[in-house]
Coordinates of C-alpha atoms and ligand atoms in Angstrom, one line a residue:
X4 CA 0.8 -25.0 -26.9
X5 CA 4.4 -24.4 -27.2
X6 CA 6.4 -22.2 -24.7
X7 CA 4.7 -19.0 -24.5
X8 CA 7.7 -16.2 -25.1
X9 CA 5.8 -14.1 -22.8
X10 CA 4.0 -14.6 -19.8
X11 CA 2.1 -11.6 -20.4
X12 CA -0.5 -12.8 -22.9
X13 CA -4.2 -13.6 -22.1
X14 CA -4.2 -17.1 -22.3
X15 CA -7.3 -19.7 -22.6
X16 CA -8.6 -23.0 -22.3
X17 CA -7.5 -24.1 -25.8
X18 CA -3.9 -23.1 -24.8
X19 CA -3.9 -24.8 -21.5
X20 CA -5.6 -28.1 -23.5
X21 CA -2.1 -28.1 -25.6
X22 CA 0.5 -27.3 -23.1
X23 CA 3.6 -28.4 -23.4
X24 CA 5.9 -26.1 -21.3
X25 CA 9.0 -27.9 -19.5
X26 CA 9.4 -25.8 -16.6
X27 CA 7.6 -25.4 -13.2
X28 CA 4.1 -23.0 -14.0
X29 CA 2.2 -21.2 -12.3
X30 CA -1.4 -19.8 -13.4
X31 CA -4.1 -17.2 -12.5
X32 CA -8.0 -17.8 -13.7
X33 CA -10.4 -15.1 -13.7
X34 CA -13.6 -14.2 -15.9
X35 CA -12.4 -11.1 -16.7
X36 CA -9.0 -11.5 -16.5
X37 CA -7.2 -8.8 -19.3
X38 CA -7.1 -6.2 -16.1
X39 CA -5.2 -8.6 -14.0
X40 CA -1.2 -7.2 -12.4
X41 CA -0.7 -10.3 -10.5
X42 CA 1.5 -12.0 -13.6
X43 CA 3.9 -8.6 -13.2
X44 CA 4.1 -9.4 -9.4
X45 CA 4.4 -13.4 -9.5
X46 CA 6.9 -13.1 -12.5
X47 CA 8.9 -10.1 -10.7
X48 CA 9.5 -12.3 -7.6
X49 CA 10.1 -15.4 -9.9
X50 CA 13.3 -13.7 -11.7
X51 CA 14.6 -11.9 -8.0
X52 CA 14.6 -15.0 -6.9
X53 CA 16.4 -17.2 -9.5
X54 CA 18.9 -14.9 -9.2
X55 CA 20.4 -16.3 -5.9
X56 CA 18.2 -19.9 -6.1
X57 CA 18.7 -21.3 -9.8
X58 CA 15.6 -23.8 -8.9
X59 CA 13.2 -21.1 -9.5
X60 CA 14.8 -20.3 -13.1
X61 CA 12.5 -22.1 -15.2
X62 CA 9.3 -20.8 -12.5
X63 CA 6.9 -18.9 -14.6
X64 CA 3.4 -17.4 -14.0
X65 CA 0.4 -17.1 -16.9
X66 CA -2.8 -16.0 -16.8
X67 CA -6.3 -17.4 -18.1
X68 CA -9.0 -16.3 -19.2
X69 CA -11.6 -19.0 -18.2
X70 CA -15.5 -18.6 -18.0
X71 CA -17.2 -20.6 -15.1
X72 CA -18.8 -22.8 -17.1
X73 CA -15.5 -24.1 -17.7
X74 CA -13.7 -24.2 -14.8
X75 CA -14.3 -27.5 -13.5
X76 CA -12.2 -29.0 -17.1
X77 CA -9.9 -25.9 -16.9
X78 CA -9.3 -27.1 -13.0
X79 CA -8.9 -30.7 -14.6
X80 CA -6.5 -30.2 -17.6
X81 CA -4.2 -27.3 -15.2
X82 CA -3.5 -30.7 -12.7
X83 CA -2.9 -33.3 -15.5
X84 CA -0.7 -30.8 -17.0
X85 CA 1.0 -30.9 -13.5
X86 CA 1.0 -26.7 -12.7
X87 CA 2.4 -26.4 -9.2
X88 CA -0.7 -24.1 -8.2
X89 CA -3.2 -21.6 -9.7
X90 CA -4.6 -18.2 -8.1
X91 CA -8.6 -17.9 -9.0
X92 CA -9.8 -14.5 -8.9
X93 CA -13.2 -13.2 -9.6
X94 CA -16.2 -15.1 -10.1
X95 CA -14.2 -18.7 -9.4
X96 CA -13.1 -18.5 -5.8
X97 CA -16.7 -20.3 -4.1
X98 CA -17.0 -22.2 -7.2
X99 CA -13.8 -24.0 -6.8
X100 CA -14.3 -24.5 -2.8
X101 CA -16.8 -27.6 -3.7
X102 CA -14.0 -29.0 -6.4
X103 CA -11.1 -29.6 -4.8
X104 CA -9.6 -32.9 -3.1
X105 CA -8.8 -31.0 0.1
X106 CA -9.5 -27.4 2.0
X107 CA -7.0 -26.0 4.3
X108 CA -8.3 -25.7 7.6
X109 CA -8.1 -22.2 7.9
X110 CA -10.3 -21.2 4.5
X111 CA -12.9 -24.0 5.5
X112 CA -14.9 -21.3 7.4
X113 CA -14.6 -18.7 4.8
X114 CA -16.2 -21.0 2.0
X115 CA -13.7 -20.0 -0.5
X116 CA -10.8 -20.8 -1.9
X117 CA -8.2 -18.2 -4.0
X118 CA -5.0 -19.8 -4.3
X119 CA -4.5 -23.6 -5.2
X120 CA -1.8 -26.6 -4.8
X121 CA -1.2 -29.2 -6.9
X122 CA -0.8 -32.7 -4.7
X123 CA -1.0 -36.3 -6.3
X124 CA -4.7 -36.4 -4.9
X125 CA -5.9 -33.5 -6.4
X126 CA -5.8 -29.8 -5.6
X127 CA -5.6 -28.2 -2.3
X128 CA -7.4 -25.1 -1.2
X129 CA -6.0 -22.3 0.9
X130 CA -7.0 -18.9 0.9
X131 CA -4.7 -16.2 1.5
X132 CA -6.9 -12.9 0.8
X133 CA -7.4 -12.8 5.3
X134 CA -3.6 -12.9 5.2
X135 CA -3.4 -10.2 2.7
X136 CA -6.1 -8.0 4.2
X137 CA -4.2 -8.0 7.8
X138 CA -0.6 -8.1 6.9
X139 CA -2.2 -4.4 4.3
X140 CA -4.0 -3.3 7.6
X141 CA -0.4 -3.3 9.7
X142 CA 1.5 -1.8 7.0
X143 CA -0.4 0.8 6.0
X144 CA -1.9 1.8 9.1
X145 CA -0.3 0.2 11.9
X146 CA -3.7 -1.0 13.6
X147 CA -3.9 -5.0 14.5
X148 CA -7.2 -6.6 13.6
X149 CA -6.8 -8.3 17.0
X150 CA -8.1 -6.3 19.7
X151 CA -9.8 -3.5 17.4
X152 CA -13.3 -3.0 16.5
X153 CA -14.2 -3.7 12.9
X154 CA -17.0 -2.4 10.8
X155 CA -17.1 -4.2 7.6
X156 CA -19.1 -3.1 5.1
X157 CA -20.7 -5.7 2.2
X158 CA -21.5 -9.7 2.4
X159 CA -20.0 -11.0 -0.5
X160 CA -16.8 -13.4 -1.0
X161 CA -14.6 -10.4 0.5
X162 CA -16.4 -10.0 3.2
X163 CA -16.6 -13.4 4.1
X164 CA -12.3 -13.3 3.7
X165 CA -12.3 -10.2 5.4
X166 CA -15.3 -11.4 8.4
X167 CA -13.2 -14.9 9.4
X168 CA -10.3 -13.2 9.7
X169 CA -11.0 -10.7 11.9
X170 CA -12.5 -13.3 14.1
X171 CA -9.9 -16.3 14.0
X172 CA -7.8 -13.0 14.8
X173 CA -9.7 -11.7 18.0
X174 CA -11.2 -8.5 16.8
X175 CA -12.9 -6.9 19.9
X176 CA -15.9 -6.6 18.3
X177 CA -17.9 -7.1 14.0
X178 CA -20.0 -4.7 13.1
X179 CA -21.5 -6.0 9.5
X180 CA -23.5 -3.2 7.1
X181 CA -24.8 -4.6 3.6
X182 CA -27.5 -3.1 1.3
X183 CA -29.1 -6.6 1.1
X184 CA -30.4 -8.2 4.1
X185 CA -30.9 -11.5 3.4
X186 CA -26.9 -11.4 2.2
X187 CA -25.9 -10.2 5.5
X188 CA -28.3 -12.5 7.3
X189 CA -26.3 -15.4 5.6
X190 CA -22.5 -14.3 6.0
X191 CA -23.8 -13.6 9.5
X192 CA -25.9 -16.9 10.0
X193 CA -22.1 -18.2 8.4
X194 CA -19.6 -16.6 11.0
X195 CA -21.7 -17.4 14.1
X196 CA -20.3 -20.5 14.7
X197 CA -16.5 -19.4 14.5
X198 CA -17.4 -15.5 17.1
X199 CA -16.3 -17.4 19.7
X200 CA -17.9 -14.7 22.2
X201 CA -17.3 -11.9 20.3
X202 CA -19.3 -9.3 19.9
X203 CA -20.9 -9.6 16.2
X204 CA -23.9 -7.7 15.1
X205 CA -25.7 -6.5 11.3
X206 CA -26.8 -3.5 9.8
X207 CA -28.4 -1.4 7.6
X208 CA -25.7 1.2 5.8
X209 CA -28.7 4.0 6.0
X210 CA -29.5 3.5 9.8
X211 CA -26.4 3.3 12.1
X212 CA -26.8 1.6 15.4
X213 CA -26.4 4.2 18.0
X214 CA -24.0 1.7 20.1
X215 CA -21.5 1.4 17.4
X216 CA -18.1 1.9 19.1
X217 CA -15.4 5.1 18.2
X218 CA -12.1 4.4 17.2
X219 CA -13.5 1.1 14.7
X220 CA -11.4 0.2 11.7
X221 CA -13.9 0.8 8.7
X222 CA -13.1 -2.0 6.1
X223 CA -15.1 -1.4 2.7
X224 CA -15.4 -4.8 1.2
X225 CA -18.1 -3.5 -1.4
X226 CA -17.4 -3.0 -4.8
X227 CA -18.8 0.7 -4.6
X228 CA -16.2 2.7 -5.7
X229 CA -15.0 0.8 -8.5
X230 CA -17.0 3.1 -10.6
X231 CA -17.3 6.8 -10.3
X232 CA -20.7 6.7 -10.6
X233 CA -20.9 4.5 -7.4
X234 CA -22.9 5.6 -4.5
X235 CA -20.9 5.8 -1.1
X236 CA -21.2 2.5 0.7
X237 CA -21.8 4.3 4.1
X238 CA -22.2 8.2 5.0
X239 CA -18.7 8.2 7.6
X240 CA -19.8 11.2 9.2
X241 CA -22.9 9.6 10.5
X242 CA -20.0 7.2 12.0
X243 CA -18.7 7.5 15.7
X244 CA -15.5 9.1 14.7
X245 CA -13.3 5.6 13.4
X246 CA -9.5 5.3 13.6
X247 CA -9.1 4.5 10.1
X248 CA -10.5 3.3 6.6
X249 CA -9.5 0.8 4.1
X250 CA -11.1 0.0 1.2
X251 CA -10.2 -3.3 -0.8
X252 CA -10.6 -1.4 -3.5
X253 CA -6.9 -0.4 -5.5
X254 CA -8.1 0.4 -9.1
X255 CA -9.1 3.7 -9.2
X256 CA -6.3 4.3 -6.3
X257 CA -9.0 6.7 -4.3
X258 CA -12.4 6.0 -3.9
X259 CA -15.2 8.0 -2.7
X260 CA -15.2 6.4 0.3
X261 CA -11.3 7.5 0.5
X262 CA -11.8 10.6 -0.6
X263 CA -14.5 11.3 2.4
X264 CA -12.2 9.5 4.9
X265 CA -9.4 12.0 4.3
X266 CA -11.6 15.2 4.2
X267 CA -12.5 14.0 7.4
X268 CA -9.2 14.1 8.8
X269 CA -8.9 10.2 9.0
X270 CA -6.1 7.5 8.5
X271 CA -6.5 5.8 4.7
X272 CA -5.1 3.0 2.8
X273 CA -6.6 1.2 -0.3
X274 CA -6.4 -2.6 -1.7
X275 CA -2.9 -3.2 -3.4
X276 CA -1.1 -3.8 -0.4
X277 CA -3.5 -6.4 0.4
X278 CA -3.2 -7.6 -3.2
X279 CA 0.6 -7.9 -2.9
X280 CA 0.6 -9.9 0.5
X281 CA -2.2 -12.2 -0.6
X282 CA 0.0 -12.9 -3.7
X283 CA 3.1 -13.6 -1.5
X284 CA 1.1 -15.4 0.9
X285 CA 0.0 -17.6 -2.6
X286 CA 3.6 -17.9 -3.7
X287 CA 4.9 -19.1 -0.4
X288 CA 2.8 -21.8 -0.7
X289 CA 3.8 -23.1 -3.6
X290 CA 7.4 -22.1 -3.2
X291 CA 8.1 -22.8 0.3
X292 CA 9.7 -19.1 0.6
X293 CA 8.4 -16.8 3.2
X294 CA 5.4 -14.6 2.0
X295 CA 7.5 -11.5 4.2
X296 CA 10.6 -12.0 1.8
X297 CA 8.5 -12.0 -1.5
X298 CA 6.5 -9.3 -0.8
X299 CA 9.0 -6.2 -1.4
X300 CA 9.5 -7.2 -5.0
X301 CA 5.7 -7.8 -5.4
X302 CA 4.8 -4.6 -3.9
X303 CA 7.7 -2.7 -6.5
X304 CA 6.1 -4.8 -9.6
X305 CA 2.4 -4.2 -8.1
X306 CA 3.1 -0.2 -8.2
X307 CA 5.0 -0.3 -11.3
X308 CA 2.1 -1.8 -13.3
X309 CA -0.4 -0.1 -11.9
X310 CA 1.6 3.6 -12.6
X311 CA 1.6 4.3 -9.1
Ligands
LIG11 P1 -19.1 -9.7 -4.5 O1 -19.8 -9.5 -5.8 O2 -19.1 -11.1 -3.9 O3 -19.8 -8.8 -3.3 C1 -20.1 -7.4 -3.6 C2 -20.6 -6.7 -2.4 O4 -20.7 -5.3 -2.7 C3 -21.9 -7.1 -1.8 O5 -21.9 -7.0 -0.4 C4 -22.9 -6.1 -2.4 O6 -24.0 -5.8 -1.7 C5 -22.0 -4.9 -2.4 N1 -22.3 -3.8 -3.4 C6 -22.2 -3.9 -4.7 N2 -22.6 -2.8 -5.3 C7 -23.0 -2.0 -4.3 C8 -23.5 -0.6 -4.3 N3 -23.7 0.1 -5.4 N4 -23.8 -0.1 -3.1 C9 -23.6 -0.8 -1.9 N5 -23.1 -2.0 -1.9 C10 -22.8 -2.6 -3.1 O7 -17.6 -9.1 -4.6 P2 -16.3 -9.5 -3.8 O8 -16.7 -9.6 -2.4 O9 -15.6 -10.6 -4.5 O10 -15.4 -8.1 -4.0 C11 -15.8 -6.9 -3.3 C12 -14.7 -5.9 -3.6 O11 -13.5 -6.3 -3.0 C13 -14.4 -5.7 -5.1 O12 -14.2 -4.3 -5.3 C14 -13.1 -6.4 -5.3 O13 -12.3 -5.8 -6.3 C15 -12.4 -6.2 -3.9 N6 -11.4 -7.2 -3.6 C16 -10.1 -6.8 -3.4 C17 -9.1 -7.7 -3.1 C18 -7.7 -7.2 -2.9 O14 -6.7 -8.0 -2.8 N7 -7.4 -5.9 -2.8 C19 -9.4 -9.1 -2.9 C20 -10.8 -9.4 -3.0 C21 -11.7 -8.5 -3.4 P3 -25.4 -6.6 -1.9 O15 -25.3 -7.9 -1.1 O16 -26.4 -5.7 -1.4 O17 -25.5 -6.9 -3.4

């Protein structure tokens, strides 16, 4: 395809097949993708900062829609078309971890990758959603994941982010709760090797372990709560009384969970900070300019599109 004269539209396989686009781009795939605010972010950091640094004037990101099936060819034609890097969102973030030329050290524990690099050998892998979900955590509620007791609730690719971080970070100690055993038996059976002495240990959401510690940062990395009909991922007043709760969830704004946390009396944030720094994380990457200067505009872009 020809120049897109927007970055907003949904974009797909057949478009990226016939690019043709001069300048430096950037992409997001996702399956769905239509929901997406990370083009409003990228693109609002893109134009602040070819104001001052005419390099990034021709620096545009585009999102795809792109079905799993065909990721491994959308992966393929995004680095013959030489994009500088790619975000992959939901359900292409494991996938992708077996199909790239290298992993970052850091994301080989987690098992996923969410923000890619083009390099003459192929991609690279990084992920930045550990970054986003601590840099959210001190923002928002001024706790440090080092030195504070976590309980993280779900097993899936979040989770895992969410479970490797705290650890590579020195929580004091992982408390895990998942509706499905045998998903928590494998993200724990998968962390074990990286506790490094720390205290990590699994749970049923309907019966709380009577040693769980007070003061915990709760961390809902669940998707209950994306829907109102949802059921609460854990019952927080059966909780030793926690110093805060995030949830990773940002659309709607306040879940149940939030809702419950703040009726009790307790500290709150939700997920679009963590959004924001994982995409400035992403866009450092690939730009070489620090996530912490990024992030202000991202955060503006992030609210505005979301009507927040
Ligand atoms: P996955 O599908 O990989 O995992 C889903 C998890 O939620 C599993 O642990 C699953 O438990 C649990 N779960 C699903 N439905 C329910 C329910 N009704 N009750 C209790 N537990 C439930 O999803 P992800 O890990 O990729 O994403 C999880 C959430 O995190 C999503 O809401 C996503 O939007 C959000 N997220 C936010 C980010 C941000 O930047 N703010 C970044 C990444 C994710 P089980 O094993 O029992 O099925």
């Amino acid at each position: 395809m020809s120049a897109p004269t927007s970055p907003d539209p949904v974009l797909t396989l057949a478009d990226l097949e016939s690019w043709s686009r001069p300048g430096t781009s950037l992409a997001v795939f996702g399956h769905p993708i239509k929901h997406s605010i990370s083009p409003a972010m990228h693109n609002a950091a893109l134009a602040d900062l070819a104001r001052t640094e005419p390099r990034f004037a021709d620096w545009r990101y585009f999102r795809f829609e792109i079905h799993p099936d065909v990721l491994p060819r959308a992966l393929e034609v995004l680095h013959a078309k030489q994009f500088r890097g790619v975000n992959l969102t939901v359900p292409h973030k494991i996938i992708a971890f077996d199909r790239v030329a290298a992993v970052d050290p850091a994301a080989q524990p987690v098992g996923a990758v969410n923000t890619l690099l083009w390099t003459d050998a192929g991609w690279r892998g990084h992920n930045t959603d550990g970054y986003g979900l601590a840099a959210a955590v001190r923002e928002n509620l001024a706790l440090d994941l080092a030195g504070t007791p976590i309980v993280l609730l779900g097993a899936g690719g979040a989770a895992r982010g969410a479970a490797v971080e705290c650890l590579q970070r020195r929580c004091a100690s992982l408390w895990i709760a998942n509706r499905t055993r045998e998903n928590l038996d494998s993200l724990l059976a998968t962390i074990a090797p990286i506790a490094g002495g720390i205290p990590v240990r699994g749970f049923a959401p309907t019966e709380i372990p009577r040693d769980l510690p007070t003061g915990a940062l709760v961390i809902n990395a669940t998707s209950a709560g994306l829907r109102d009909t949802d059921p609460l991922p854990i019952d927080l007043t059966a909780l030793p009384r926690p110093a805060a709760v995030f949830d990773m969830i940002y659309n709607p704004p306040q879940t149940a969970l939030l809702k419950a946390a703040t009726s009790l009396g307790l500290p709150t944030a939700n997920g679009l900070s963590m959004l924001v720094h994982q995409g400035a994380k992403a866009l450092e990457i690939w730009s070489g300019i620090p996530a912490t200067r990024l992030a202000p505009t991202m955060n503006t872009a992030a609210r505005a599109a979301m009507g927040v």
